[in-house]
């Protein structure tokens, strides 16, 4: 029996519009694929981290360089970072270099060695070996800032994983997420904090309820206000939690001992400071690590910006909040704060005022013991105050009053060795 071939019937029925559509679709898909490939190979940049050490010529090691918060350490680290930045900005890697940060200054004989992490952005079509040799060739020129500081690359450049970089930078005091990722931007938005924004913030809890703020200053010590322990001073009643949620924290640790300042005077709020020793060490993570303590001589200029953080109430006599809140305030001089319309002389030299002249932004009940911090030029954060007292919250001329941490720097060393 005769049957017409199926193929010929199909080809006769092939719709020319359909053919056009299929061809057009194939062309579009091909174009998009090529465009994406070109974009990823040529434009999409990925961060790469490297570690290296430099020998600093013409600087003698001295004791002042043994602590990362001394003026000498901070100035030298800042100069090394600017010198590396300047060298890269003037090289053919100016578009790939992002940032350099001194992680540690250490002694080698009478010399100083600086351990440094650097961030670069390269497109994916660069291979690791060529990037490394390009960076090394820029660094191998002796770096020099007008002859006052010179340095030599003293170890090979080592690539770091993202996790290695986080681990190194969370061992350094006062680092926030922008510094941990060595990013260019610095943002503190809104009032609700993001995870890891204030990694030194601690919640002191009794009966699993937030009672006071506190600040992580080493892996075993936290600093807080003495008045937090006025009614309950038995360490077994207290726990410390870490992470931005006070109700579901990232770590919870018992308290071994509480050291209240011997001369704490509740009537005048004098020496409103206490140290709490944790029952075990905190695990430092991206979201939990320590703040920098200032030197006793660190200057805190009136008018400068500071941030206070806590789970305290949003209005006087309100309840505490579950998620950490931050507030931007300005340092107010003790003279201004002690004006007759203000605290009329009640603010002593060992105290510090911060707020806004018109009021509105302030620490409040439940923030007590928590940190008032300031950022330095290298983007490290320093503890300048501990939330202590004030007349209600956010009223004009009645700013928050803080324990002035610089006044207790030596006391902290005597008690803890830090
Ligand atoms: C308090 O009662 C408290 N506005 C803490 C801080 C301030 C006022 C009161 C500052 O814990």
Short mmCIF file of C-alpha atoms and ligand atoms in Angstrom, two decimals:
data_model
loop_
_atom_site.label_atom_id
_atom_site.label_comp_id
_atom_site.label_asym_id
_atom_site.label_seq_id
_atom_site.Cartn_x
_atom_site.Cartn_y
_atom_site.Cartn_z
CA UNK A 1 0.00 0.00 0.00
CA UNK A 2 1.26 3.41 -0.89
CA UNK A 3 1.97 5.81 1.86
CA UNK A 4 3.36 9.27 1.29
CA UNK A 5 6.64 9.81 3.17
CA UNK A 6 6.17 11.55 6.57
CA UNK A 7 9.22 13.73 6.08
CA UNK A 8 7.97 15.37 2.98
CA UNK A 9 4.63 16.11 4.62
CA UNK A 10 6.42 17.68 7.61
CA UNK A 11 8.70 19.82 5.47
CA UNK A 12 5.77 21.05 3.48
CA UNK A 13 4.07 22.14 6.70
CA UNK A 14 7.19 23.92 8.19
CA UNK A 15 6.12 27.42 9.10
CA UNK A 16 8.55 30.13 7.88
CA UNK A 17 7.71 32.29 10.92
CA UNK A 18 8.67 29.42 13.19
CA UNK A 19 12.02 29.06 11.42
CA UNK A 20 12.72 32.78 11.82
CA UNK A 21 11.84 32.61 15.48
CA UNK A 22 14.08 29.61 16.18
CA UNK A 23 17.02 31.22 14.36
CA UNK A 24 16.50 34.54 16.17
CA UNK A 25 16.30 32.76 19.55
CA UNK A 26 19.51 30.85 18.83
CA UNK A 27 21.30 34.08 17.89
CA UNK A 28 20.10 35.81 21.07
CA UNK A 29 21.18 32.90 23.28
CA UNK A 30 24.58 32.83 21.61
CA UNK A 31 25.02 36.61 22.01
CA UNK A 32 24.05 36.52 25.69
CA UNK A 33 26.43 33.62 26.35
CA UNK A 34 29.31 35.41 24.63
CA UNK A 35 28.51 38.67 26.49
CA UNK A 36 28.42 36.88 29.86
CA UNK A 37 31.68 35.10 29.12
CA UNK A 38 33.38 38.35 28.12
CA UNK A 39 31.98 40.07 31.23
CA UNK A 40 33.18 37.35 33.63
CA UNK A 41 36.59 37.05 32.01
CA UNK A 42 37.28 40.72 31.48
CA UNK A 43 35.27 42.75 33.98
CA UNK A 44 33.99 40.71 36.92
CA UNK A 45 36.52 41.23 39.70
CA UNK A 46 37.02 38.90 42.61
CA UNK A 47 38.87 39.81 45.84
CA UNK A 48 42.22 38.15 46.59
CA UNK A 49 44.04 38.46 49.91
CA UNK A 50 47.78 38.18 50.48
CA UNK A 51 50.03 38.27 53.51
CA UNK A 52 53.58 39.50 53.64
CA UNK A 53 56.18 40.79 56.08
CA UNK A 54 58.40 43.82 55.71
CA UNK A 55 61.54 44.79 57.52
CA UNK A 56 61.31 48.43 58.48
CA UNK A 57 64.64 50.11 57.94
CA UNK A 58 65.71 53.12 59.97
CA UNK A 59 63.23 52.49 62.84
CA UNK A 60 64.64 50.93 66.01
CA UNK A 61 62.37 48.58 67.94
CA UNK A 62 61.28 50.02 71.29
CA UNK A 63 58.92 48.97 74.07
CA UNK A 64 56.28 51.41 72.87
CA UNK A 65 55.87 49.21 69.80
CA UNK A 66 54.89 46.15 71.88
CA UNK A 67 51.27 47.30 72.24
CA UNK A 68 49.02 48.03 69.24
CA UNK A 69 47.36 51.02 70.94
CA UNK A 70 50.39 53.22 71.66
CA UNK A 71 50.69 56.39 69.64
CA UNK A 72 54.03 55.23 68.24
CA UNK A 73 52.58 51.88 67.05
CA UNK A 74 49.57 53.59 65.50
CA UNK A 75 51.63 56.25 63.75
CA UNK A 76 54.16 53.77 62.38
CA UNK A 77 51.42 51.35 61.19
CA UNK A 78 49.57 54.24 59.54
CA UNK A 79 52.74 55.36 57.74
CA UNK A 80 53.50 51.84 56.52
CA UNK A 81 49.94 51.48 55.21
CA UNK A 82 50.07 54.84 53.41
CA UNK A 83 53.42 54.00 51.89
CA UNK A 84 52.19 50.66 50.51
CA UNK A 85 49.00 52.33 49.24
CA UNK A 86 51.00 55.10 47.54
CA UNK A 87 53.37 52.58 45.92
CA UNK A 88 50.49 50.56 44.45
CA UNK A 89 48.55 53.66 43.40
CA UNK A 90 51.59 54.75 41.40
CA UNK A 91 52.15 51.29 39.85
CA UNK A 92 50.45 49.40 37.04
CA UNK A 93 48.37 47.65 39.73
CA UNK A 94 46.60 50.89 40.74
CA UNK A 95 43.22 49.53 39.63
CA UNK A 96 43.70 46.14 41.31
CA UNK A 97 45.00 47.28 44.71
CA UNK A 98 42.27 47.79 47.34
CA UNK A 99 43.86 48.12 50.80
CA UNK A 100 46.74 47.18 53.05
CA UNK A 101 46.53 46.74 56.80
CA UNK A 102 49.32 46.21 59.34
CA UNK A 103 48.23 43.25 61.46
CA UNK A 104 51.23 43.22 63.75
CA UNK A 105 54.50 45.02 64.42
CA UNK A 106 57.10 42.77 65.99
CA UNK A 107 60.73 42.74 67.02
CA UNK A 108 63.58 41.07 65.15
CA UNK A 109 66.86 41.91 66.87
CA UNK A 110 66.86 45.70 67.00
CA UNK A 111 64.67 45.93 63.90
CA UNK A 112 60.92 46.12 63.41
CA UNK A 113 59.06 43.62 61.24
CA UNK A 114 55.56 44.50 60.02
CA UNK A 115 53.10 41.71 59.16
CA UNK A 116 50.69 42.99 56.56
CA UNK A 117 47.56 41.77 54.80
CA UNK A 118 46.67 43.22 51.41
CA UNK A 119 43.55 43.02 49.31
CA UNK A 120 43.46 43.12 45.51
CA UNK A 121 40.73 42.75 42.93
CA UNK A 122 41.51 40.78 39.82
CA UNK A 123 39.36 39.51 36.98
CA UNK A 124 38.96 35.77 36.70
CA UNK A 125 41.16 35.42 33.61
CA UNK A 126 44.24 36.26 35.69
CA UNK A 127 46.05 33.25 37.01
CA UNK A 128 47.30 33.09 40.59
CA UNK A 129 50.98 32.80 39.73
CA UNK A 130 51.04 35.86 37.47
CA UNK A 131 49.13 37.99 40.01
CA UNK A 132 51.54 36.99 42.74
CA UNK A 133 54.60 37.84 40.68
CA UNK A 134 53.13 41.19 39.57
CA UNK A 135 52.42 42.14 43.20
CA UNK A 136 55.85 40.98 44.30
CA UNK A 137 57.60 42.96 41.62
CA UNK A 138 55.88 46.15 42.82
CA UNK A 139 56.77 45.35 46.43
CA UNK A 140 60.34 44.41 45.72
CA UNK A 141 61.30 47.95 44.96
CA UNK A 142 62.43 49.30 48.29
CA UNK A 143 59.49 51.31 49.48
CA UNK A 144 60.40 54.76 50.56
CA UNK A 145 58.44 57.78 51.85
CA UNK A 146 60.79 60.70 51.21
CA UNK A 147 63.64 59.02 53.01
CA UNK A 148 62.06 59.08 56.49
CA UNK A 149 60.84 55.48 56.40
CA UNK A 150 62.10 52.67 54.19
CA UNK A 151 61.15 49.03 54.07
CA UNK A 152 62.14 45.78 52.41
CA UNK A 153 60.01 42.78 51.62
CA UNK A 154 61.34 40.18 54.08
CA UNK A 155 59.19 37.13 53.30
CA UNK A 156 57.50 35.76 50.23
CA UNK A 157 54.00 36.88 49.47
CA UNK A 158 51.49 34.25 50.70
CA UNK A 159 47.96 33.98 49.29
CA UNK A 160 45.31 33.88 52.05
CA UNK A 161 41.85 32.34 51.89
CA UNK A 162 38.91 34.54 52.93
CA UNK A 163 38.74 32.53 56.15
CA UNK A 164 42.49 33.01 56.88
CA UNK A 165 41.99 36.77 56.49
CA UNK A 166 38.99 36.77 58.84
CA UNK A 167 40.95 34.71 61.38
CA UNK A 168 43.91 37.09 61.28
CA UNK A 169 41.87 40.27 61.54
CA UNK A 170 39.58 39.05 64.33
CA UNK A 171 42.68 38.62 66.53
CA UNK A 172 43.32 42.37 66.16
CA UNK A 173 41.38 44.59 68.61
CA UNK A 174 38.76 47.02 67.36
CA UNK A 175 38.07 45.58 63.89
CA UNK A 176 34.58 45.86 62.40
CA UNK A 177 33.30 44.10 59.22
CA UNK A 178 34.58 46.79 56.81
CA UNK A 179 38.12 46.28 58.09
CA UNK A 180 37.85 42.48 58.37
CA UNK A 181 36.99 42.31 54.67
CA UNK A 182 39.39 45.22 53.94
CA UNK A 183 36.57 46.87 52.01
CA UNK A 184 36.72 50.42 50.74
CA UNK A 185 33.36 51.55 52.06
CA UNK A 186 32.46 52.30 55.62
CA UNK A 187 28.76 52.35 56.38
CA UNK A 188 26.84 52.57 59.58
CA UNK A 189 23.25 52.71 58.47
CA UNK A 190 19.99 52.89 60.37
CA UNK A 191 19.78 52.23 64.04
CA UNK A 192 19.44 48.47 64.15
CA UNK A 193 22.86 46.83 64.11
CA UNK A 194 23.81 44.07 61.67
CA UNK A 195 25.53 40.86 62.75
CA UNK A 196 29.18 41.53 63.51
CA UNK A 197 28.80 45.33 63.53
CA UNK A 198 29.76 45.75 67.20
CA UNK A 199 31.55 42.46 67.93
CA UNK A 200 32.77 43.53 71.38
CA UNK A 201 29.25 44.19 72.72
CA UNK A 202 28.28 41.84 75.55
CA UNK A 203 24.93 41.32 77.32
CA UNK A 204 25.17 40.59 81.05
CA UNK A 205 22.23 38.46 82.05
CA UNK A 206 20.63 37.26 85.26
CA UNK A 207 17.97 34.56 84.95
CA UNK A 208 18.63 34.61 81.17
CA UNK A 209 17.31 38.18 81.01
CA UNK A 210 19.38 41.08 79.73
CA UNK A 211 20.31 43.41 82.64
CA UNK A 212 23.36 45.39 81.55
CA UNK A 213 25.70 45.93 78.64
CA UNK A 214 29.42 45.10 78.84
CA UNK A 215 32.47 45.14 76.55
CA UNK A 216 34.86 42.36 75.54
CA UNK A 217 38.46 43.52 76.16
CA UNK A 218 40.28 40.15 75.92
CA UNK A 219 39.28 36.51 75.47
CA UNK A 220 38.48 36.20 79.20
CA UNK A 221 37.72 39.70 80.52
CA UNK A 222 34.79 42.02 80.03
CA UNK A 223 34.40 45.56 81.30
CA UNK A 224 31.12 47.00 82.61
CA UNK A 225 29.62 49.47 85.12
CA UNK A 226 29.90 48.84 88.88
CA UNK A 227 26.26 49.86 89.40
CA UNK A 228 25.13 46.74 87.47
CA UNK A 229 26.07 44.72 90.58
CA UNK A 230 24.56 46.94 93.28
CA UNK A 231 21.92 44.40 94.26
CA UNK A 232 23.34 41.18 92.85
CA UNK A 233 27.08 40.66 93.07
CA UNK A 234 27.34 36.86 93.21
CA UNK A 235 29.09 35.75 89.99
CA UNK A 236 27.05 32.51 89.92
CA UNK A 237 23.90 34.56 89.23
CA UNK A 238 25.32 36.03 86.04
CA UNK A 239 26.07 34.92 82.48
CA UNK A 240 27.52 36.84 79.56
CA UNK A 241 26.19 36.50 76.01
CA UNK A 242 27.78 37.47 72.70
CA UNK A 243 26.20 38.35 69.34
CA UNK A 244 23.55 40.93 68.35
CA UNK A 245 20.56 39.01 69.72
CA UNK A 246 20.34 39.02 73.49
CA UNK A 247 17.60 36.37 73.36
CA UNK A 248 19.31 33.91 70.97
CA UNK A 249 23.01 34.68 71.34
CA UNK A 250 25.94 33.20 69.42
CA UNK A 251 27.84 32.28 72.62
CA UNK A 252 26.86 32.16 76.29
CA UNK A 253 29.50 31.94 79.02
CA UNK A 254 29.27 31.86 82.83
CA UNK A 255 30.98 34.41 85.07
CA UNK A 256 33.95 33.33 87.21
CA UNK A 257 34.44 36.51 89.22
CA UNK A 258 33.33 40.13 89.49
CA UNK A 259 35.79 42.87 90.42
CA UNK A 260 34.04 46.09 91.42
CA UNK A 261 36.17 49.24 91.76
CA UNK A 262 37.09 49.66 95.45
CA UNK A 263 36.07 53.32 95.43
CA UNK A 264 32.78 53.02 93.61
CA UNK A 265 30.46 55.64 95.14
CA UNK A 266 26.80 55.14 94.17
CA UNK A 267 25.77 58.66 95.39
CA UNK A 268 28.13 60.45 92.99
CA UNK A 269 28.52 57.63 90.40
CA UNK A 270 32.28 57.96 90.91
CA UNK A 271 34.38 55.00 89.69
CA UNK A 272 31.38 53.30 88.12
CA UNK A 273 33.49 50.53 86.61
CA UNK A 274 33.80 46.76 87.13
CA UNK A 275 35.71 43.91 85.53
CA UNK A 276 34.12 40.52 84.96
CA UNK A 277 36.22 37.41 84.45
CA UNK A 278 34.58 34.78 82.26
CA UNK A 279 34.44 31.12 83.32
CA UNK A 280 36.18 30.16 80.06
CA UNK A 281 37.64 31.82 76.99
CA UNK A 282 35.39 33.32 74.33
CA UNK A 283 35.92 31.91 70.83
CA UNK A 284 36.85 34.87 68.62
CA UNK A 285 34.82 34.92 65.40
CA UNK A 286 33.88 37.49 62.79
CA UNK A 287 30.96 38.48 65.07
CA UNK A 288 32.63 38.18 68.48
CA UNK A 289 35.97 39.79 69.30
CA UNK A 290 37.56 42.51 71.38
CA UNK A 291 37.60 46.30 71.28
CA UNK A 292 40.85 48.32 71.63
CA UNK A 293 41.50 50.00 74.97
CA UNK A 294 42.89 53.53 74.68
CA UNK A 295 46.12 54.62 76.30
CA UNK A 296 45.66 56.71 79.45
CA UNK A 297 46.81 59.75 77.46
CA UNK A 298 44.54 59.31 74.43
CA UNK A 299 42.83 62.57 73.48
CA UNK A 300 39.05 62.57 73.09
CA UNK A 301 38.17 65.90 71.46
CA UNK A 302 34.80 67.55 72.20
CA UNK A 303 32.65 67.52 69.07
CA UNK A 304 34.11 64.26 67.78
CA UNK A 305 31.79 61.43 66.75
CA UNK A 306 31.20 58.36 68.91
CA UNK A 307 28.77 55.45 68.88
CA UNK A 308 26.92 53.95 71.81
CA UNK A 309 25.30 50.53 71.50
CA UNK A 310 22.97 48.42 73.61
CA UNK A 311 19.72 46.57 74.17
CA UNK A 312 18.46 49.30 76.49
CA UNK A 313 15.00 50.85 76.39
CA UNK A 314 14.06 53.21 73.54
CA UNK A 315 12.49 55.62 76.04
CA UNK A 316 12.79 56.27 79.78
CA UNK A 317 10.99 53.53 81.77
CA UNK A 318 10.55 51.41 78.61
CA UNK A 319 11.54 47.77 78.24
CA UNK A 320 14.78 46.41 76.80
CA UNK A 321 14.89 45.35 73.12
CA UNK A 322 15.84 41.93 71.67
CA UNK A 323 18.16 43.19 68.89
CA UNK A 324 21.19 45.42 69.36
CA UNK A 325 20.71 49.13 68.60
CA UNK A 326 23.38 51.72 67.78
CA UNK A 327 23.29 55.50 68.18
CA UNK A 328 25.62 58.18 66.85
CA UNK A 329 26.48 60.88 69.37
CA UNK A 330 29.07 63.64 69.84
CA UNK A 331 31.56 64.04 72.65
CA UNK A 332 30.59 67.02 74.85
CA UNK A 333 33.23 68.79 76.96
CA UNK A 334 32.92 68.42 80.73
CA UNK A 335 32.64 72.24 81.00
CA UNK A 336 29.63 72.39 78.68
CA UNK A 337 28.10 69.33 80.35
CA UNK A 338 28.50 70.93 83.81
CA UNK A 339 26.69 74.16 82.89
CA UNK A 340 23.92 75.21 85.35
CA UNK A 341 21.21 74.13 82.89
CA UNK A 342 23.07 70.83 82.44
CA UNK A 343 24.54 68.77 85.25
CA UNK A 344 25.72 71.77 87.24
CA UNK A 345 29.09 70.37 88.35
CA UNK A 346 28.10 66.72 88.91
CA UNK A 347 30.24 65.51 86.00
CA UNK A 348 33.68 64.77 87.45
CA UNK A 349 36.95 64.63 85.46
CA UNK A 350 36.77 60.78 85.48
CA UNK A 351 33.47 61.01 83.58
CA UNK A 352 32.69 61.88 79.96
CA UNK A 353 29.53 63.29 78.36
CA UNK A 354 28.17 62.37 74.94
CA UNK A 355 24.92 63.16 73.18
CA UNK A 356 23.39 65.74 70.88
CA UNK A 357 22.81 69.34 72.08
CA UNK A 358 19.13 69.14 71.14
CA UNK A 359 18.80 65.71 72.80
CA UNK A 360 16.91 62.85 71.19
CA UNK A 361 19.78 60.39 70.80
CA UNK A 362 21.11 58.83 74.00
CA UNK A 363 21.82 55.71 75.98
CA UNK A 364 19.01 54.68 78.34
CA UNK A 365 18.09 52.15 81.01
CA UNK A 366 19.51 48.72 80.18
CA UNK A 367 22.39 50.24 78.17
CA UNK A 368 24.39 50.68 81.39
CA UNK A 369 27.81 49.04 81.33
CA UNK A 370 27.85 49.09 77.52
CA UNK A 371 30.41 50.71 75.23
CA UNK A 372 30.89 54.22 73.84
CA UNK A 373 33.42 53.79 71.02
CA UNK A 374 35.33 55.95 68.54
CA UNK A 375 37.08 55.05 65.29
CA UNK A 376 40.69 56.03 64.65
CA UNK A 377 42.27 56.99 61.31
CA UNK A 378 43.19 53.33 60.62
CA UNK A 379 39.53 52.32 61.16
CA UNK A 380 40.17 50.57 64.47
CA UNK A 381 37.61 51.13 67.22
CA UNK A 382 38.53 52.28 70.73
CA UNK A 383 36.51 52.15 73.92
CA UNK A 384 36.27 55.69 75.32
CA UNK A 385 33.31 55.37 77.70
CA UNK A 386 31.11 52.98 79.66
CA UNK A 387 27.40 53.88 79.94
CA UNK A 388 27.00 55.09 83.54
CA UNK A 389 24.26 57.62 84.31
CA UNK A 390 22.22 60.62 83.18
CA UNK A 391 19.00 62.46 83.95
CA UNK A 392 16.40 60.35 82.15
CA UNK A 393 17.15 59.80 78.46
CA UNK A 394 17.54 62.03 75.40
CA UNK A 395 16.55 65.31 77.09
CA UNK A 396 18.21 68.54 75.83
CA UNK A 397 21.16 69.65 78.02
CA UNK A 398 21.05 66.28 79.81
CA UNK A 399 23.36 64.05 77.75
CA UNK A 400 24.49 60.56 78.71
CA UNK A 401 27.33 60.43 81.22
CA UNK A 402 29.97 57.77 80.78
CA UNK A 403 32.85 56.41 82.86
CA UNK A 404 35.95 57.90 81.17
CA UNK A 405 37.94 54.78 80.27
CA UNK A 406 41.31 56.58 79.86
CA UNK A 407 41.13 57.52 83.57
CA UNK A 408 40.97 53.80 84.48
CA UNK A 409 43.51 52.46 81.99
CA UNK A 410 46.11 51.82 84.69
CA UNK A 411 43.51 50.28 87.04
CA UNK A 412 42.55 47.82 84.27
CA UNK A 413 46.20 46.79 83.85
CA UNK A 414 46.66 46.38 87.61
CA UNK A 415 43.60 44.11 87.85
CA UNK A 416 44.01 42.04 84.68
CA UNK A 417 47.49 42.49 83.25
CA UNK A 418 45.89 43.75 80.01
C1 LIG B 1 20.07 53.92 83.61
O1 LIG B 1 19.18 54.15 84.40
C2 LIG B 1 20.48 55.02 82.71
N1 LIG B 1 20.67 58.76 79.45
C3 LIG B 1 21.52 54.83 81.82
C4 LIG B 1 21.91 55.84 80.97
C5 LIG B 1 21.27 57.05 81.03
C6 LIG B 1 20.23 57.26 81.89
C7 LIG B 1 19.84 56.24 82.75
C8 LIG B 1 21.73 58.13 80.10
O2 LIG B 1 20.64 52.84 83.53
#
